[in-house]
Every structure is written in structure tokens, then in C-alpha cells.
Short mmCIF file of C-alpha atoms and ligand atoms in Angstrom, two decimals:
data_model
loop_
_atom_site.label_atom_id
_atom_site.label_comp_id
_atom_site.label_asym_id
_atom_site.label_seq_id
_atom_site.Cartn_x
_atom_site.Cartn_y
_atom_site.Cartn_z
CA UNK A 1 123.77 113.37 150.80
CA UNK A 2 126.47 114.07 148.24
CA UNK A 3 128.46 117.14 147.31
CA UNK A 4 126.98 120.52 148.07
CA UNK A 5 127.88 124.19 148.21
CA UNK A 6 128.22 126.08 151.48
CA UNK A 7 125.02 128.17 151.40
CA UNK A 8 122.85 126.08 153.75
CA UNK A 9 125.79 125.01 155.93
CA UNK A 10 126.70 128.63 156.63
CA UNK A 11 123.13 129.75 157.19
CA UNK A 12 122.62 127.07 159.84
CA UNK A 13 126.05 127.72 161.37
CA UNK A 14 125.40 131.47 161.58
CA UNK A 15 122.00 130.99 163.20
CA UNK A 16 123.25 128.21 165.47
CA UNK A 17 126.37 130.03 166.71
CA UNK A 18 128.80 127.34 165.59
CA UNK A 19 131.32 126.97 162.75
CA UNK A 20 131.99 124.43 160.03
CA UNK A 21 135.48 122.90 159.97
CA UNK A 22 137.32 123.38 156.68
CA UNK A 23 140.15 120.89 156.63
CA UNK A 24 142.88 120.77 153.97
CA UNK A 25 143.27 117.43 152.21
CA UNK A 26 146.26 116.08 150.32
CA UNK A 27 145.96 112.28 150.28
CA UNK A 28 143.77 109.28 151.04
CA UNK A 29 144.66 108.88 154.71
CA UNK A 30 143.90 112.52 155.47
CA UNK A 31 140.52 112.31 153.69
CA UNK A 32 139.70 109.06 155.48
CA UNK A 33 140.71 110.39 158.90
CA UNK A 34 138.70 113.61 158.59
CA UNK A 35 135.58 111.98 157.15
CA UNK A 36 135.63 109.13 159.68
CA UNK A 37 135.61 111.73 162.47
CA UNK A 38 132.83 113.75 160.81
CA UNK A 39 130.76 110.59 160.38
CA UNK A 40 131.24 109.61 164.03
CA UNK A 41 130.23 113.11 165.15
CA UNK A 42 127.51 113.56 162.49
CA UNK A 43 129.07 116.86 161.40
CA UNK A 44 128.78 118.83 158.13
CA UNK A 45 132.15 119.21 156.49
CA UNK A 46 134.22 121.28 154.11
CA UNK A 47 137.18 119.53 152.53
CA UNK A 48 139.47 122.06 150.93
CA UNK A 49 142.16 121.64 148.33
CA UNK A 50 144.99 124.12 147.79
CA UNK A 51 146.76 124.64 144.46
CA UNK A 52 149.70 122.81 146.03
CA UNK A 53 147.54 119.85 147.07
CA UNK A 54 146.12 119.69 143.55
CA UNK A 55 149.61 119.70 142.10
CA UNK A 56 150.75 117.02 144.57
CA UNK A 57 147.85 114.59 144.40
CA UNK A 58 146.11 115.48 141.10
CA UNK A 59 142.59 116.93 140.80
CA UNK A 60 140.94 113.67 139.69
CA UNK A 61 142.51 111.57 142.45
CA UNK A 62 141.36 114.01 145.13
CA UNK A 63 137.88 114.31 143.65
CA UNK A 64 137.44 110.53 143.41
CA UNK A 65 138.73 110.03 146.97
CA UNK A 66 136.21 112.60 148.22
CA UNK A 67 133.44 110.93 146.22
CA UNK A 68 134.45 107.63 147.85
CA UNK A 69 134.26 109.28 151.28
CA UNK A 70 130.72 110.47 150.51
CA UNK A 71 129.68 106.94 149.51
CA UNK A 72 131.18 105.58 152.74
CA UNK A 73 129.78 108.24 155.10
CA UNK A 74 126.66 109.67 153.43
CA UNK A 75 127.66 113.06 154.88
CA UNK A 76 127.04 116.50 153.37
CA UNK A 77 130.47 117.53 152.09
CA UNK A 78 131.47 120.74 150.34
CA UNK A 79 134.61 120.52 148.19
CA UNK A 80 136.31 123.89 148.20
CA UNK A 81 139.34 125.41 146.47
CA UNK A 82 141.57 126.99 149.12
CA UNK A 83 143.38 130.22 148.15
CA UNK A 84 142.66 130.21 144.43
CA UNK A 85 144.83 132.94 142.97
CA UNK A 86 143.61 133.19 139.36
CA UNK A 87 140.30 133.07 137.50
CA UNK A 88 141.65 130.15 135.43
CA UNK A 89 142.40 128.04 138.53
CA UNK A 90 138.94 128.73 139.97
CA UNK A 91 137.30 127.91 136.63
CA UNK A 92 139.24 124.68 136.32
CA UNK A 93 138.12 123.57 139.81
CA UNK A 94 134.50 124.53 139.13
CA UNK A 95 134.54 122.74 135.77
CA UNK A 96 136.08 119.73 137.54
CA UNK A 97 133.28 119.38 140.10
CA UNK A 98 134.23 121.55 143.10
CA UNK A 99 131.15 123.00 144.79
CA UNK A 100 132.88 126.06 146.23
CA UNK A 101 135.99 128.15 145.54
CA UNK A 102 138.01 130.82 147.24
CA UNK A 103 139.45 133.58 145.12
CA UNK A 104 142.18 135.19 147.16
CA UNK A 105 142.87 138.66 145.80
CA UNK A 106 143.95 139.91 149.22
CA UNK A 107 147.41 140.87 147.92
CA UNK A 108 145.89 143.10 145.21
CA UNK A 109 144.80 146.73 145.38
CA UNK A 110 141.18 147.00 146.61
CA UNK A 111 139.72 147.75 143.14
CA UNK A 112 141.71 144.91 141.52
CA UNK A 113 140.65 142.50 144.26
CA UNK A 114 137.03 143.46 143.55
CA UNK A 115 137.44 143.01 139.79
CA UNK A 116 139.08 139.57 140.05
CA UNK A 117 136.66 138.35 142.72
CA UNK A 118 133.65 139.53 140.70
CA UNK A 119 134.93 137.69 137.61
CA UNK A 120 135.01 134.44 139.59
CA UNK A 121 131.62 135.09 141.24
CA UNK A 122 129.97 135.77 137.87
CA UNK A 123 131.24 132.46 136.52
CA UNK A 124 130.50 130.45 139.68
CA UNK A 125 126.96 131.76 140.16
CA UNK A 126 126.06 131.19 136.51
CA UNK A 127 126.59 127.42 136.79
CA UNK A 128 123.60 125.10 136.69
CA UNK A 129 124.38 124.11 140.29
CA UNK A 130 125.19 127.33 142.20
CA UNK A 131 128.88 127.37 143.21
CA UNK A 132 129.75 129.39 146.32
CA UNK A 133 132.66 131.84 146.36
CA UNK A 134 134.78 133.04 149.27
CA UNK A 135 136.72 136.30 148.94
CA UNK A 136 139.39 137.77 151.20
CA UNK A 137 140.10 141.25 152.51
CA UNK A 138 143.15 141.94 154.66
CA UNK A 139 146.28 139.85 154.56
CA UNK A 140 147.43 137.03 156.82
CA UNK A 141 151.10 136.43 157.57
CA UNK A 142 152.64 132.98 157.07
CA UNK A 143 153.39 130.47 154.36
CA UNK A 144 150.97 129.03 151.77
CA UNK A 145 152.51 127.00 149.00
CA UNK A 146 155.63 128.93 148.09
CA UNK A 147 154.26 132.33 149.01
CA UNK A 148 155.68 133.66 152.24
CA UNK A 149 153.95 136.72 153.69
CA UNK A 150 156.08 138.37 156.37
CA UNK A 151 154.48 139.86 159.48
CA UNK A 152 155.34 143.36 158.16
CA UNK A 153 153.47 142.69 154.91
CA UNK A 154 150.39 141.35 156.65
CA UNK A 155 147.49 143.68 157.44
CA UNK A 156 144.25 143.57 159.38
CA UNK A 157 140.98 143.83 157.49
CA UNK A 158 139.60 147.36 157.45
CA UNK A 159 135.90 147.14 158.42
CA UNK A 160 135.26 150.26 156.32
CA UNK A 161 135.91 148.20 153.17
CA UNK A 162 133.73 145.18 153.72
CA UNK A 163 130.29 146.42 152.63
CA UNK A 164 131.55 147.79 149.33
CA UNK A 165 133.56 144.60 148.70
CA UNK A 166 130.65 142.24 149.36
CA UNK A 167 128.14 144.38 147.46
CA UNK A 168 130.33 144.91 144.41
CA UNK A 169 131.54 141.32 144.10
CA UNK A 170 128.52 139.25 145.21
CA UNK A 171 130.69 136.85 147.25
CA UNK A 172 128.97 134.31 149.48
CA UNK A 173 131.46 134.55 152.37
CA UNK A 174 134.40 136.69 153.38
CA UNK A 175 137.75 135.75 154.92
CA UNK A 176 139.13 138.47 157.16
CA UNK A 177 142.48 139.05 158.85
CA UNK A 178 142.24 139.57 162.63
CA UNK A 179 145.70 138.39 163.69
CA UNK A 180 145.87 134.70 162.82
CA UNK A 181 148.52 133.50 160.35
CA UNK A 182 149.22 130.39 158.32
CA UNK A 183 151.58 127.68 159.51
CA UNK A 184 152.93 126.59 162.91
CA UNK A 185 154.49 129.86 164.15
CA UNK A 186 151.58 132.20 164.68
CA UNK A 187 152.47 134.26 167.75
CA UNK A 188 155.82 135.24 169.23
CA UNK A 189 154.44 136.24 172.62
CA UNK A 190 150.89 136.07 173.87
CA UNK A 191 148.21 135.05 171.32
CA UNK A 192 146.12 138.10 170.42
CA UNK A 193 143.17 138.31 168.03
CA UNK A 194 141.35 141.51 167.07
CA UNK A 195 137.81 140.49 168.04
CA UNK A 196 136.89 144.15 167.82
CA UNK A 197 137.47 143.96 164.04
CA UNK A 198 135.34 140.82 163.78
CA UNK A 199 132.60 142.53 165.79
CA UNK A 200 132.70 145.64 163.60
CA UNK A 201 132.70 143.60 160.37
CA UNK A 202 129.69 141.59 161.51
CA UNK A 203 127.82 144.81 162.37
CA UNK A 204 128.44 146.06 158.83
CA UNK A 205 127.43 142.70 157.32
CA UNK A 206 124.54 141.38 159.41
CA UNK A 207 123.87 137.69 158.85
CA UNK A 208 126.85 137.33 156.51
CA UNK A 209 129.25 134.39 156.98
CA UNK A 210 132.83 135.23 157.91
CA UNK A 211 135.79 132.88 157.43
CA UNK A 212 138.82 132.50 159.67
CA UNK A 213 142.05 131.25 158.09
CA UNK A 214 145.21 130.26 159.95
CA UNK A 215 143.16 128.72 162.74
CA UNK A 216 145.26 125.75 163.83
CA UNK A 217 145.95 125.59 167.55
CA UNK A 218 149.38 124.06 166.92
CA UNK A 219 148.59 121.43 169.55
CA UNK A 220 151.46 121.52 172.09
CA UNK A 221 151.47 117.71 172.58
CA UNK A 222 152.28 117.20 168.90
CA UNK A 223 155.00 119.84 168.92
CA UNK A 224 156.47 118.23 172.07
CA UNK A 225 156.52 114.80 170.42
CA UNK A 226 158.07 116.18 167.25
CA UNK A 227 160.81 117.83 169.32
CA UNK A 228 161.23 114.70 171.46
CA UNK A 229 161.58 112.35 168.50
CA UNK A 230 164.18 114.12 166.41
CA UNK A 231 162.35 117.14 164.99
CA UNK A 232 163.10 120.78 165.60
CA UNK A 233 160.14 123.11 166.05
CA UNK A 234 161.03 125.41 168.92
CA UNK A 235 158.60 128.29 169.40
CA UNK A 236 155.73 126.75 167.41
CA UNK A 237 152.51 128.32 168.70
CA UNK A 238 148.88 128.50 167.55
CA UNK A 239 145.46 129.96 168.26
CA UNK A 240 144.09 128.96 171.69
CA UNK A 241 140.94 126.85 171.44
CA UNK A 242 138.86 129.24 173.53
CA UNK A 243 139.49 132.02 170.99
CA UNK A 244 138.24 129.75 168.20
CA UNK A 245 135.15 128.89 170.24
CA UNK A 246 134.49 132.59 170.70
CA UNK A 247 134.92 133.28 166.95
CA UNK A 248 132.56 130.37 166.15
CA UNK A 249 129.91 131.82 168.45
CA UNK A 250 130.17 135.14 166.57
CA UNK A 251 129.88 135.60 162.77
CA UNK A 252 132.64 133.12 161.88
CA UNK A 253 131.00 130.20 160.05
CA UNK A 254 134.10 128.52 158.55
CA UNK A 255 137.33 127.79 160.39
CA UNK A 256 140.33 126.63 158.34
CA UNK A 257 142.61 123.97 159.75
CA UNK A 258 145.60 122.43 158.03
CA UNK A 259 148.74 122.71 160.18
CA UNK A 260 147.29 120.72 163.11
CA UNK A 261 146.69 117.77 160.78
CA UNK A 262 150.26 118.02 159.46
CA UNK A 263 151.56 118.08 163.03
CA UNK A 264 149.41 115.10 164.06
CA UNK A 265 150.73 113.03 161.16
CA UNK A 266 154.36 114.02 161.67
CA UNK A 267 154.34 113.58 165.47
CA UNK A 268 152.71 110.15 165.17
CA UNK A 269 155.08 108.89 162.51
CA UNK A 270 158.21 110.22 164.27
CA UNK A 271 157.12 108.50 167.47
CA UNK A 272 156.28 105.32 165.57
CA UNK A 273 159.72 105.06 164.02
CA UNK A 274 161.51 105.77 167.26
CA UNK A 275 159.61 102.84 168.80
CA UNK A 276 159.74 100.60 165.71
CA UNK A 277 163.01 101.42 163.96
CA UNK A 278 163.02 98.29 161.81
CA UNK A 279 159.52 98.70 160.32
CA UNK A 280 159.19 99.69 156.69
CA UNK A 281 155.63 98.87 155.60
CA UNK A 282 153.89 102.25 155.04
CA UNK A 283 150.60 100.79 156.29
CA UNK A 284 152.18 100.24 159.70
CA UNK A 285 152.94 103.93 160.26
CA UNK A 286 150.17 105.50 158.16
CA UNK A 287 147.46 103.70 160.13
CA UNK A 288 148.33 105.26 163.52
CA UNK A 289 148.74 108.62 161.76
CA UNK A 290 145.25 108.27 160.27
CA UNK A 291 143.85 107.20 163.68
CA UNK A 292 145.39 110.31 165.23
CA UNK A 293 143.67 112.50 162.59
CA UNK A 294 140.33 110.94 163.61
CA UNK A 295 141.01 111.84 167.26
CA UNK A 296 142.17 115.37 166.44
CA UNK A 297 139.28 116.18 164.10
CA UNK A 298 136.65 114.69 166.45
CA UNK A 299 137.92 116.94 169.21
CA UNK A 300 137.80 119.99 166.90
CA UNK A 301 134.26 119.23 165.73
CA UNK A 302 132.87 118.71 169.23
CA UNK A 303 134.93 120.93 171.53
CA UNK A 304 136.06 123.78 169.28
CA UNK A 305 133.66 124.23 166.35
CA UNK A 306 130.50 122.92 168.00
CA UNK A 307 129.21 121.44 164.73
CA UNK A 308 128.68 117.87 165.93
CA UNK A 309 125.18 116.52 165.27
CA UNK A 310 124.52 119.34 162.76
CA UNK A 311 124.88 117.32 159.54
O1 LIG B 1 146.53 128.14 153.77
C1 LIG B 1 147.17 127.26 153.24
C2 LIG B 1 146.99 125.83 153.54
O2 LIG B 1 147.61 125.50 154.76
C3 LIG B 1 147.48 125.01 152.39
O3 LIG B 1 148.85 124.89 152.38
O4 LIG B 1 149.39 125.63 150.07
O5 LIG B 1 151.03 124.27 151.43
O6 LIG B 1 148.95 123.22 150.52
P1 LIG B 1 149.60 124.48 151.01
P1 LIG B 2 146.64 126.73 159.49
O1 LIG B 2 148.02 126.81 158.90
O2 LIG B 2 146.54 127.51 160.76
O3 LIG B 2 146.17 125.33 159.66
O4 LIG B 2 145.63 127.46 158.46
C1 LIG B 2 145.11 126.77 157.35
C2 LIG B 2 144.42 127.66 156.40
O5 LIG B 2 144.11 128.81 156.66
C3 LIG B 2 144.10 127.09 155.08
O6 LIG B 2 143.55 128.03 154.22
ZN1 LIG B 3 144.28 130.03 154.47
#
């Protein structure tokens, strides 16, 4: 199947009322765990790489690991830049073989966001193989790389802006802010998402794929294990699975998940060491962590995103 952009994936997801999982990757075990699950469930897949992941693992290493995963699984995989913040970063990922990029100008004034996003779209769409571009309107709270957006600085997407943004930039998909946030501490009290905003946006953009960031459920079992085995994450809380299922049945075609994978790895390794304090071979603790990723991602693909058997 090979590497591909997100055009067909999103079209099918929109029409089928399901969403594609976009999982952040940082190393070999994470790529193996996610792709093994997608293979088992016969699911289309987006593997996304943040600037921080690229700095940590190196562009070429990540690209070659993803190419290896395609050889092993024969799945359709889209390799996507997550939260690109400059034209140069997007260009470098496109030139280096990514099939999709996000340009995140959500912190800029509306006109500046349009200008930057359009610059990336013009470059991406002019490539021999069409590269898809995701833009963002509205601002999520939480932490990405070293940028910390406080709840006060976050803002919901204004549905009045979306048509002009999509028309003037030519983006292929749009990330919107409806109350999710990045990281493991998403809600203080009850989880609330503004489905009315999603509904209004999809009315203004019929048939257009919407993206939901900050969509980890912050699985309570992992948080419990982390707290039980020496960690400290009181109050960690994520997006309930039924809300994600509802979003996937609406115009949301891409659901971004990173924190749940981090929690799965950390909970598994903490537990492993508490039960095997004398072990020191990384393979011994990375293997159960990788196995846990397979379990987690399989559950997401089948029970949350509904994209199993859609590859
Ligand atoms: O939205 C951000 C993703 O969770 C990536 O996080 O920038 O720490 O790699 P990162
Ligand atoms: P989470 O922190 O909820 O996993 O969100 C990830 C994300 O939005 C990546 O862009
Ligand atoms: Zn994000």
C-alpha cells in the first residue's frame, strides 16, 4: 500500500461516520505497537511526528522506521507533521517524504494565520504527489513541546471564521477547539465538549473533514497504576470515550492521540520494575510496554474510532 496523503482516508471516514486515529510516534516500540494493532484490525492509519519527536529521534530514523512498518504490514499509512509552527519546518518535512503536514497558526491573528497557512498549502499542493495540509482555528489549552497554553489563553473556534479560513487558505482539513486540551489534565470537573460548535462548523463546511486534537481519554487504569507504583498524577482526566465516538460519527475524521500511549508505556514500565526490581535489560520492560500499546490502540480503533476493517 505504501505512504499516502489523507484525502481518500478522510473522504471515506466522513461518508462512513468514523474517524482515523492519528497517533504520535517517537521511537521504534511505539511505531511497532501502533502498526501491529492497525494490522490486526485492518485499519487505515495516520502516524504523526511533532517537532519535539523529530528533534528526539531524528527525521530519517522516524521515516525509515515507518517505511519498515509499511513493509511489515502493507497498510495505508499517512505520515503527518503534528503542530508545524513555521513554513520552513513544514517544507523540510515535505521535502523529507511526509505525505501530510499541519501548519498550526492558531496563536496568530486571523489574517496572519491565513497568510502562513496559505504559504504552506501553496507549497504542499504544488508537489508532484499532492501533500495534504491541516490548519487550525481556535486554541487548545495544554502543553505541546515547550509551549504551555493556559486555560485563560485558550479559545473555542468561532464558527463564523471557518468558511473564510478554508476558502482563503485551501486547507484539506481543519482542527477546531471545542474544549479538549493537550496532555493528561484536561478537565477539572465534569468533561464538557462544545458539540454545538462542531455542529455549526460542519453546517458551514459540508463534507469537510474536521480534526480533534487533545483527544486522549487518559485511561484511569493507567493513571491508577502510575500512582500505585511510585508516580504522582492526581487529578489526571481525559475525554470520555463516548464523546469521541459521537465526534467520530459527526464531521470529525481525524482524532489525535498521544498522551494515552505515554501513559500506557509509563504505567507498564513502573509496574514492571516494581515486580522485577533487579531487571536491567531494556528489552524486558520495553516488550510489555509495546504489547500494552497494541492493546490500547486496538481498543481505540475498534471501540472508539470505528475504523477497523476500513483499510
Ligand atoms: O500535541 C502535541 C503532541 O502530544 C506532541 O507532544 O510536542 O511533546 O512531542 P510533543
Ligand atoms: P493528547 O495529549 O490528548 O493525546 O493529544 C494529542 C494531540 O492532540 C497531538 O496533536
Ligand atoms: Zn495537538
